[in-house]
Amino acid sequence: MGKIAATRLRDKMIVTEQGHEIGTLFDMVINEDTGELIALVVEPTTDVILDNMITDKENLVLVPFSAVRAVKDFIIVDVRRIPKKSERVGMFAKVPE
């Protein structure tokens, strides 16, 4: 994936490879030590998303960067790589307070 300015990503729509909307990009989680992009923080478009995906205390969805497949007009993600509430793993094991 090429380089892109973070400001160009703000408010981009996040969609699955099948074209289903997840929400709009609200923020990003970055490792301060390495600069690695860890996750996208997404404002969901529907309550159905909230029922299935891991959220923070503000009901924003956490999408691991490893799920990102392409960034163009939309940010396209592989929904299979997004942990569900029942699959809390890694940094997603603890929901940020």
mmCIF file with all atom_site columns, C-alpha atoms in Angstrom:
data_model
loop_
_atom_site.group_PDB
_atom_site.id
_atom_site.type_symbol
_atom_site.label_atom_id
_atom_site.label_alt_id
_atom_site.label_comp_id
_atom_site.label_asym_id
_atom_site.label_entity_id
_atom_site.label_seq_id
_atom_site.pdbx_PDB_ins_code
_atom_site.Cartn_x
_atom_site.Cartn_y
_atom_site.Cartn_z
_atom_site.occupancy
_atom_site.B_iso_or_equiv
_atom_site.pdbx_formal_charge
_atom_site.auth_seq_id
_atom_site.auth_comp_id
_atom_site.auth_asym_id
_atom_site.auth_atom_id
_atom_site.pdbx_PDB_model_num
ATOM 1  C CA . MET A 1 1  ? 0.000   0.000   0.000  1.00 0.00 ? 1  MET A CA 1
ATOM 2  C CA . GLY A 1 2  ? 1.383   3.419   -0.923 1.00 0.00 ? 2  GLY A CA 1
ATOM 3  C CA . LYS A 1 3  ? 1.723   6.496   1.260  1.00 0.00 ? 3  LYS A CA 1
ATOM 4  C CA . ILE A 1 4  ? -1.262  8.729   1.942  1.00 0.00 ? 4  ILE A CA 1
ATOM 5  C CA . ALA A 1 5  ? -1.689  11.715  4.264  1.00 0.00 ? 5  ALA A CA 1
ATOM 6  C CA . ALA A 1 6  ? -3.811  11.028  7.350  1.00 0.00 ? 6  ALA A CA 1
ATOM 7  C CA . THR A 1 7  ? -5.853  14.171  6.699  1.00 0.00 ? 7  THR A CA 1
ATOM 8  C CA . ARG A 1 8  ? -7.037  12.675  3.396  1.00 0.00 ? 8  ARG A CA 1
ATOM 9  C CA . LEU A 1 9  ? -8.409  9.656   5.264  1.00 0.00 ? 9  LEU A CA 1
ATOM 10 C CA . ARG A 1 10 ? -10.537 11.552  7.773  1.00 0.00 ? 10 ARG A CA 1
ATOM 11 C CA . ASP A 1 11 ? -14.272 10.906  7.278  1.00 0.00 ? 11 ASP A CA 1
ATOM 12 C CA . LYS A 1 12 ? -13.705 8.310   4.514  1.00 0.00 ? 12 LYS A CA 1
ATOM 13 C CA . MET A 1 13 ? -16.345 5.582   4.368  1.00 0.00 ? 13 MET A CA 1
ATOM 14 C CA . ILE A 1 14 ? -15.219 2.144   5.552  1.00 0.00 ? 14 ILE A CA 1
ATOM 15 C CA . VAL A 1 15 ? -16.779 -0.692  3.520  1.00 0.00 ? 15 VAL A CA 1
ATOM 16 C CA . THR A 1 16 ? -16.332 -4.447  3.341  1.00 0.00 ? 16 THR A CA 1
ATOM 17 C CA . GLU A 1 17 ? -15.025 -6.187  0.243  1.00 0.00 ? 17 GLU A CA 1
ATOM 18 C CA . GLN A 1 18 ? -18.665 -7.070  -0.450 1.00 0.00 ? 18 GLN A CA 1
ATOM 19 C CA . GLY A 1 19 ? -19.639 -3.375  -0.427 1.00 0.00 ? 19 GLY A CA 1
ATOM 20 C CA . HIS A 1 20 ? -21.407 -3.254  2.965  1.00 0.00 ? 20 HIS A CA 1
ATOM 21 C CA . GLU A 1 21 ? -20.929 0.001   4.882  1.00 0.00 ? 21 GLU A CA 1
ATOM 22 C CA . ILE A 1 22 ? -19.356 -0.208  8.321  1.00 0.00 ? 22 ILE A CA 1
ATOM 23 C CA . GLY A 1 23 ? -19.064 3.517   8.992  1.00 0.00 ? 23 GLY A CA 1
ATOM 24 C CA . THR A 1 24 ? -16.808 6.549   8.600  1.00 0.00 ? 24 THR A CA 1
ATOM 25 C CA . LEU A 1 25 ? -13.220 6.878   9.790  1.00 0.00 ? 25 LEU A CA 1
ATOM 26 C CA . PHE A 1 26 ? -13.177 8.834   13.035 1.00 0.00 ? 26 PHE A CA 1
ATOM 27 C CA . ASP A 1 27 ? -9.616  8.340   14.294 1.00 0.00 ? 27 ASP A CA 1
ATOM 28 C CA . MET A 1 28 ? -6.597  6.016   14.199 1.00 0.00 ? 28 MET A CA 1
ATOM 29 C CA . VAL A 1 29 ? -4.609  4.122   16.840 1.00 0.00 ? 29 VAL A CA 1
ATOM 30 C CA . ILE A 1 30 ? -0.849  4.405   16.321 1.00 0.00 ? 30 ILE A CA 1
ATOM 31 C CA . ASN A 1 31 ? 2.011   2.809   18.263 1.00 0.00 ? 31 ASN A CA 1
ATOM 32 C CA . GLU A 1 32 ? 3.910   5.811   19.647 1.00 0.00 ? 32 GLU A CA 1
ATOM 33 C CA . ASP A 1 33 ? 7.212   3.909   19.775 1.00 0.00 ? 33 ASP A CA 1
ATOM 34 C CA . THR A 1 34 ? 7.236   2.467   16.255 1.00 0.00 ? 34 THR A CA 1
ATOM 35 C CA . GLY A 1 35 ? 4.792   4.686   14.368 1.00 0.00 ? 35 GLY A CA 1
ATOM 36 C CA . GLU A 1 36 ? 2.927   1.557   13.260 1.00 0.00 ? 36 GLU A CA 1
ATOM 37 C CA . LEU A 1 37 ? -0.762  2.028   12.480 1.00 0.00 ? 37 LEU A CA 1
ATOM 38 C CA . ILE A 1 38 ? -2.573  -0.417  14.767 1.00 0.00 ? 38 ILE A CA 1
ATOM 39 C CA . ALA A 1 39 ? -6.274  0.192   14.162 1.00 0.00 ? 39 ALA A CA 1
ATOM 40 C CA . LEU A 1 40 ? -8.902  2.415   12.616 1.00 0.00 ? 40 LEU A CA 1
ATOM 41 C CA . VAL A 1 41 ? -11.546 3.905   14.895 1.00 0.00 ? 41 VAL A CA 1
ATOM 42 C CA . VAL A 1 42 ? -14.808 3.948   12.961 1.00 0.00 ? 42 VAL A CA 1
ATOM 43 C CA . GLU A 1 43 ? -18.095 5.713   13.637 1.00 0.00 ? 43 GLU A CA 1
ATOM 44 C CA . PRO A 1 44 ? -20.641 3.022   12.673 1.00 0.00 ? 44 PRO A CA 1
ATOM 45 C CA . THR A 1 45 ? -23.505 3.757   10.288 1.00 0.00 ? 45 THR A CA 1
ATOM 46 C CA . THR A 1 46 ? -25.968 1.281   11.852 1.00 0.00 ? 46 THR A CA 1
ATOM 47 C CA . ASP A 1 47 ? -26.707 -0.308  15.217 1.00 0.00 ? 47 ASP A CA 1
ATOM 48 C CA . VAL A 1 48 ? -26.293 -3.752  13.622 1.00 0.00 ? 48 VAL A CA 1
ATOM 49 C CA . ILE A 1 49 ? -22.568 -3.047  13.426 1.00 0.00 ? 49 ILE A CA 1
ATOM 50 C CA . LEU A 1 50 ? -22.530 -2.221  17.149 1.00 0.00 ? 50 LEU A CA 1
ATOM 51 C CA . ASP A 1 51 ? -24.149 -5.549  18.003 1.00 0.00 ? 51 ASP A CA 1
ATOM 52 C CA . ASN A 1 52 ? -21.421 -7.584  16.286 1.00 0.00 ? 52 ASN A CA 1
ATOM 53 C CA . MET A 1 53 ? -18.122 -5.695  16.412 1.00 0.00 ? 53 MET A CA 1
ATOM 54 C CA . ILE A 1 54 ? -15.836 -4.634  19.245 1.00 0.00 ? 54 ILE A CA 1
ATOM 55 C CA . THR A 1 55 ? -16.455 -1.032  20.270 1.00 0.00 ? 55 THR A CA 1
ATOM 56 C CA . ASP A 1 56 ? -14.962 1.413   22.730 1.00 0.00 ? 56 ASP A CA 1
ATOM 57 C CA . LYS A 1 57 ? -16.930 3.182   25.471 1.00 0.00 ? 57 LYS A CA 1
ATOM 58 C CA . GLU A 1 58 ? -18.195 5.725   22.926 1.00 0.00 ? 58 GLU A CA 1
ATOM 59 C CA . ASN A 1 59 ? -19.540 2.937   20.665 1.00 0.00 ? 59 ASN A CA 1
ATOM 60 C CA . LEU A 1 60 ? -16.882 3.508   18.024 1.00 0.00 ? 60 LEU A CA 1
ATOM 61 C CA . VAL A 1 61 ? -15.808 0.354   16.163 1.00 0.00 ? 61 VAL A CA 1
ATOM 62 C CA . LEU A 1 62 ? -12.173 -0.779  16.318 1.00 0.00 ? 62 LEU A CA 1
ATOM 63 C CA . VAL A 1 63 ? -10.916 -2.172  12.992 1.00 0.00 ? 63 VAL A CA 1
ATOM 64 C CA . PRO A 1 64 ? -7.381  -3.634  12.997 1.00 0.00 ? 64 PRO A CA 1
ATOM 65 C CA . PHE A 1 65 ? -5.168  -2.169  10.299 1.00 0.00 ? 65 PHE A CA 1
ATOM 66 C CA . SER A 1 66 ? -4.420  -5.724  9.147  1.00 0.00 ? 66 SER A CA 1
ATOM 67 C CA . ALA A 1 67 ? -8.019  -5.842  7.843  1.00 0.00 ? 67 ALA A CA 1
ATOM 68 C CA . VAL A 1 68 ? -7.441  -2.957  5.392  1.00 0.00 ? 68 VAL A CA 1
ATOM 69 C CA . ARG A 1 69 ? -7.279  -4.143  1.786  1.00 0.00 ? 69 ARG A CA 1
ATOM 70 C CA . ALA A 1 70 ? -7.366  -0.897  -0.233 1.00 0.00 ? 70 ALA A CA 1
ATOM 71 C CA . VAL A 1 71 ? -7.629  2.866   0.179  1.00 0.00 ? 71 VAL A CA 1
ATOM 72 C CA . LYS A 1 72 ? -9.176  4.783   -2.709 1.00 0.00 ? 72 LYS A CA 1
ATOM 73 C CA . ASP A 1 73 ? -12.541 6.579   -2.637 1.00 0.00 ? 73 ASP A CA 1
ATOM 74 C CA . PHE A 1 74 ? -13.408 4.212   0.237  1.00 0.00 ? 74 PHE A CA 1
ATOM 75 C CA . ILE A 1 75 ? -11.337 2.270   2.744  1.00 0.00 ? 75 ILE A CA 1
ATOM 76 C CA . ILE A 1 76 ? -12.023 -1.366  1.907  1.00 0.00 ? 76 ILE A CA 1
ATOM 77 C CA . VAL A 1 77 ? -11.623 -3.953  4.667  1.00 0.00 ? 77 VAL A CA 1
ATOM 78 C CA . ASP A 1 78 ? -11.763 -7.734  4.946  1.00 0.00 ? 78 ASP A CA 1
ATOM 79 C CA . VAL A 1 79 ? -14.572 -8.241  7.475  1.00 0.00 ? 79 VAL A CA 1
ATOM 80 C CA . ARG A 1 80 ? -13.205 -11.706 8.334  1.00 0.00 ? 80 ARG A CA 1
ATOM 81 C CA . ARG A 1 81 ? -10.151 -10.014 9.876  1.00 0.00 ? 81 ARG A CA 1
ATOM 82 C CA . ILE A 1 82 ? -12.236 -7.811  12.175 1.00 0.00 ? 82 ILE A CA 1
ATOM 83 C CA . PRO A 1 83 ? -12.664 -9.501  15.580 1.00 0.00 ? 83 PRO A CA 1
ATOM 84 C CA . LYS A 1 84 ? -16.246 -9.954  16.738 1.00 0.00 ? 84 LYS A CA 1
ATOM 85 C CA . LYS A 1 85 ? -17.335 -9.259  20.317 1.00 0.00 ? 85 LYS A CA 1
ATOM 86 C CA . SER A 1 86 ? -17.081 -12.982 21.044 1.00 0.00 ? 86 SER A CA 1
ATOM 87 C CA . GLU A 1 87 ? -13.495 -13.191 19.661 1.00 0.00 ? 87 GLU A CA 1
ATOM 88 C CA . ARG A 1 88 ? -11.561 -10.634 21.701 1.00 0.00 ? 88 ARG A CA 1
ATOM 89 C CA . VAL A 1 89 ? -7.891  -11.145 20.861 1.00 0.00 ? 89 VAL A CA 1
ATOM 90 C CA . GLY A 1 90 ? -4.671  -9.158  21.159 1.00 0.00 ? 90 GLY A CA 1
ATOM 91 C CA . MET A 1 91 ? -5.141  -5.440  21.766 1.00 0.00 ? 91 MET A CA 1
ATOM 92 C CA . PHE A 1 92 ? -8.838  -6.019  21.192 1.00 0.00 ? 92 PHE A CA 1
ATOM 93 C CA . ALA A 1 93 ? -9.075  -8.200  24.322 1.00 0.00 ? 93 ALA A CA 1
ATOM 94 C CA . LYS A 1 94 ? -9.505  -5.087  26.424 1.00 0.00 ? 94 LYS A CA 1
ATOM 95 C CA . VAL A 1 95 ? -11.802 -2.367  25.187 1.00 0.00 ? 95 VAL A CA 1
ATOM 96 C CA . PRO A 1 96 ? -10.131 1.052   25.753 1.00 0.00 ? 96 PRO A CA 1
ATOM 97 C CA . GLU A 1 97 ? -11.756 3.101   28.512 1.00 0.00 ? 97 GLU A CA 1
#
